[in-house]
Short mmCIF file of C-alpha atoms in Angstrom, two decimals:
data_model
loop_
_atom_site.label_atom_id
_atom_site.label_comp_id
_atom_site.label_asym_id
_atom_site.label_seq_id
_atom_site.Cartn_x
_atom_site.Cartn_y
_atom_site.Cartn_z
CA UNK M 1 0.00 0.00 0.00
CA UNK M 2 2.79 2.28 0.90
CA UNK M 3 4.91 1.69 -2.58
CA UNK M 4 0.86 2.27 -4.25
CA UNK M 5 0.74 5.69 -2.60
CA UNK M 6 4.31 6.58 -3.10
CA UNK M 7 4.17 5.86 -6.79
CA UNK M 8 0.49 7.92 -6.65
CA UNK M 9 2.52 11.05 -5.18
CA UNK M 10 5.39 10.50 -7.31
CA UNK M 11 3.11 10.55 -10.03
CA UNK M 12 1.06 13.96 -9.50
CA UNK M 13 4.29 15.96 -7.96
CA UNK M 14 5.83 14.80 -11.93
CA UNK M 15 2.67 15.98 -13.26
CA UNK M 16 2.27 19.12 -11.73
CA UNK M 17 5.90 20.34 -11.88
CA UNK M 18 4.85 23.21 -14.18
CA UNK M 19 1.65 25.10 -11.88
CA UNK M 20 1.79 27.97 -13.96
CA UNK M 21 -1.33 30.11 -16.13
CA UNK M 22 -1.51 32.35 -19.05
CA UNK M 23 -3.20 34.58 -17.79
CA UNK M 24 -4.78 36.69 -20.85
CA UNK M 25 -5.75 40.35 -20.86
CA UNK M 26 -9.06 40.99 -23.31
CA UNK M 27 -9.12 44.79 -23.37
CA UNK M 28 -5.44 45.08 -24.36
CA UNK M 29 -4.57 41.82 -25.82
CA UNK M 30 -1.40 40.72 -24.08
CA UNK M 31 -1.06 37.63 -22.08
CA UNK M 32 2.08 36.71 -19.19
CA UNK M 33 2.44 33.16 -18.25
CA UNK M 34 2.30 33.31 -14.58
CA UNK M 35 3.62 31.10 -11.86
CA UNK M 36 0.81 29.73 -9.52
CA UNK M 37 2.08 31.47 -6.43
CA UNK M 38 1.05 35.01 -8.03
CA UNK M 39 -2.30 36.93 -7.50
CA UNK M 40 -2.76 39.71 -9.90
CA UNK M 41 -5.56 42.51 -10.14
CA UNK M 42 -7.22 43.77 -13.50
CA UNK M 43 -7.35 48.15 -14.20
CA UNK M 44 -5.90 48.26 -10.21
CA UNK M 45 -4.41 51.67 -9.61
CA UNK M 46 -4.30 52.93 -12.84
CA UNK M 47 -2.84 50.03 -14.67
CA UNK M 48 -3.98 47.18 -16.92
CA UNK M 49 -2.52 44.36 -14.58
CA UNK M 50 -1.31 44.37 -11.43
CA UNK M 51 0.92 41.25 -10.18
CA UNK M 52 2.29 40.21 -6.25
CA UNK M 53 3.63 37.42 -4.86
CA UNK M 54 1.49 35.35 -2.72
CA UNK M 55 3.01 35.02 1.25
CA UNK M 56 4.31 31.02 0.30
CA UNK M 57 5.99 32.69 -2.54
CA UNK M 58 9.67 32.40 -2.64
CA UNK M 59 9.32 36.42 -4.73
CA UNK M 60 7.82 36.76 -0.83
CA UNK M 61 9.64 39.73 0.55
CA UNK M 62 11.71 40.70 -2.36
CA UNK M 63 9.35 41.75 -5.02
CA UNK M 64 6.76 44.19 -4.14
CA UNK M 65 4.72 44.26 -7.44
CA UNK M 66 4.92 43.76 -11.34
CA UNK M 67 2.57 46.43 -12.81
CA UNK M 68 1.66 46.48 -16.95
CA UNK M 69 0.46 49.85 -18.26
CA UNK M 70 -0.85 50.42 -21.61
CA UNK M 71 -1.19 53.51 -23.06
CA UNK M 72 -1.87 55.16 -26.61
CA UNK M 73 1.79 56.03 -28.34
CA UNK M 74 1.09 59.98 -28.30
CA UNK M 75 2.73 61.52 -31.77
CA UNK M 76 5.67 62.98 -29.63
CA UNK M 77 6.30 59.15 -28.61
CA UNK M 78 6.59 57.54 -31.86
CA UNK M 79 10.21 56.27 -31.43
CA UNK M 80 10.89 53.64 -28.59
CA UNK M 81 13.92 56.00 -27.26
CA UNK M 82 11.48 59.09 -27.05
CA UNK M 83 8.36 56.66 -25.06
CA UNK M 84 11.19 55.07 -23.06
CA UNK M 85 12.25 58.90 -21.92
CA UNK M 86 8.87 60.19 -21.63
CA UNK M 87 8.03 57.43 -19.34
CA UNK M 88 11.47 58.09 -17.34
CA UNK M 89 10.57 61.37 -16.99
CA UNK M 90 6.68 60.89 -15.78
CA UNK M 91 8.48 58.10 -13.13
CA UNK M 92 11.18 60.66 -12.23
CA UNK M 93 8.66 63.53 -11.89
CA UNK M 94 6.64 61.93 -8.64
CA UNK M 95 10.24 60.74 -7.21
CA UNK M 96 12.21 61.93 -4.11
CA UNK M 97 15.68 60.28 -5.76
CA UNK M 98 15.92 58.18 -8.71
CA UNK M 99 19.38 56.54 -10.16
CA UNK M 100 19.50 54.70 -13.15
CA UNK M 101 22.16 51.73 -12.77
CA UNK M 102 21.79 49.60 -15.76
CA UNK M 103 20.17 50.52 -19.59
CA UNK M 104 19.88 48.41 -22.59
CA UNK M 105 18.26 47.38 -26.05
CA UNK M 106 16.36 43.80 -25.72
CA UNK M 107 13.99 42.23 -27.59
CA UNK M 108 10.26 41.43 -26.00
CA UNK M 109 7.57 39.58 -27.70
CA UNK M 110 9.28 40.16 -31.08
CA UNK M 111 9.50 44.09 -30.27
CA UNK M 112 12.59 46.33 -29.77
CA UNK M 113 12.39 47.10 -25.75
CA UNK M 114 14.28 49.47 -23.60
CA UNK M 115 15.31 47.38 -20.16
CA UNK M 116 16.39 49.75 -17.45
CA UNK M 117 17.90 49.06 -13.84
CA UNK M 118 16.77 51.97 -11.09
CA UNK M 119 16.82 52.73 -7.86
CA UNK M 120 14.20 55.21 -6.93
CA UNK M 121 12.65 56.63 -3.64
CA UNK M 122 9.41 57.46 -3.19
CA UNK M 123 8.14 59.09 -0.08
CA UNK M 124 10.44 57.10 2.70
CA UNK M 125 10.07 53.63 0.40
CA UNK M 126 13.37 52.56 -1.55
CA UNK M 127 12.60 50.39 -4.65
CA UNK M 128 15.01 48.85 -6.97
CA UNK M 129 12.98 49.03 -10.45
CA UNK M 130 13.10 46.72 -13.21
CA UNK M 131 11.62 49.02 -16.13
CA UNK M 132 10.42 47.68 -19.73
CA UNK M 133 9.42 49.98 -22.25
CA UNK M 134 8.02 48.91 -25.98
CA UNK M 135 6.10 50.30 -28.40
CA UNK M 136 3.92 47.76 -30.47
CA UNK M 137 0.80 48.51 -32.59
CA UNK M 138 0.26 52.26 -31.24
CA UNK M 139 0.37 51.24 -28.24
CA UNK M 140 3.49 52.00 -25.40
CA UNK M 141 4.00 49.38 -22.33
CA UNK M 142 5.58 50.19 -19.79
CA UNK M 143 6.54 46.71 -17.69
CA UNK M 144 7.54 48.00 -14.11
CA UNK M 145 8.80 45.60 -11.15
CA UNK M 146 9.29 47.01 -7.90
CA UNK M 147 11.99 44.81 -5.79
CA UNK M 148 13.06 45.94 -2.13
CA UNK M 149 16.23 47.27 -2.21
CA UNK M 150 19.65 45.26 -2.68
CA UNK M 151 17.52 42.08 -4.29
CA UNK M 152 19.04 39.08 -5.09
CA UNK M 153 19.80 38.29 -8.58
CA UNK M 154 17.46 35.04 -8.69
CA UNK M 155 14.37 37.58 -7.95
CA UNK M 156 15.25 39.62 -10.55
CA UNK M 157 16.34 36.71 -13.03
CA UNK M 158 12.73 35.27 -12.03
CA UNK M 159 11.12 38.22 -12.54
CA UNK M 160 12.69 38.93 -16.64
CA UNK M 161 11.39 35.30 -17.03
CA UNK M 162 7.87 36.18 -16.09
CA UNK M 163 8.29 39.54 -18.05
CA UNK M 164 10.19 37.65 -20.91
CA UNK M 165 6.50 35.65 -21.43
CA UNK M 166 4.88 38.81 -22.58
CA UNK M 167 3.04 37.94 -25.83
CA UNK M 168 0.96 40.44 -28.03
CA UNK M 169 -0.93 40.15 -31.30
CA UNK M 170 1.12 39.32 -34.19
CA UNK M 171 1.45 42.52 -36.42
#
């Protein structure tokens, strides 16, 4: 009976080794594949999705929240350099102290993206921000992950994953 139930457990634990969703977004037409140990919220606080780590999460502690915004590309944003620095800017604007640490050119669901290491300070809360911008279709996303300061690598390598699932329509 014991080797029965053993061989039962082994069973579902190998078939539930990937507990993630795509979670799909209808208004904007995006989806993120996301892990099972993440709640989200839909148009929560002015964005389109709002992500946290549940408390048995091992982000638990270290990342604060994964926001997607979605805006219309305004004619003065029509290059990915000039959203990416209007969207700096708007960020900077409502911030006691903001550094930039890390800025670079990657690709995100097929799209040129601006990927940008910060640390920022808002009121007496420290963040260390993970920042995607892209323009695709019209439309600018900004990708923002808020981390408590000095994360660990992992976090942040977990979090580009999650952020690296980003699909939109084709074009």
């Amino acid at each position: 009976m014991k080797a029965f139930l053993f061989a039962v457990g082994l069973l579902a634990l190998l078939g539930c080794s990937d507990n993630s969703q795509r979670y799909h977004n209808a208004r904007f037409d995006f989806s993120l594949q996301l892990p099972s140990d993440m709640q989200w919220r839909e148009d929560y606080l002015g964005s389109a999705l709002v992500i946290e780590p549940r408390a048995d999460s091992a982000l638990a502690g270290k990342l604060r929240y994964l926001s997607v915004d979605v805006n219309d590309a305004k004619a003065t944003t029509n290059s990915l350099e000039d959203y990416s620095q209007f969207r700096l800017s708007e960020l900077q604007r409502f911030a006691r102290r903001s550094e930039i640490h890390q800025r670079e050119t990657r690709s995100l669901a097929g799209y040129p993206a601006q990927r940008l290491r910060a640390s920022v300070q808002f009121g007496a809360q420290e963040n260390t921000l993970l920042l995607y911008y892209l323009l695709a279709d019209g439309r600018g996303y900004t990708l923002t992950a808020a981390f408590v300061p000095n994360s660990d690598q992992n976090s942040t390598a977990q979090v580009d994953a999650l952020i690296g699932s980003l699909r939109l329509p084709t074009p």
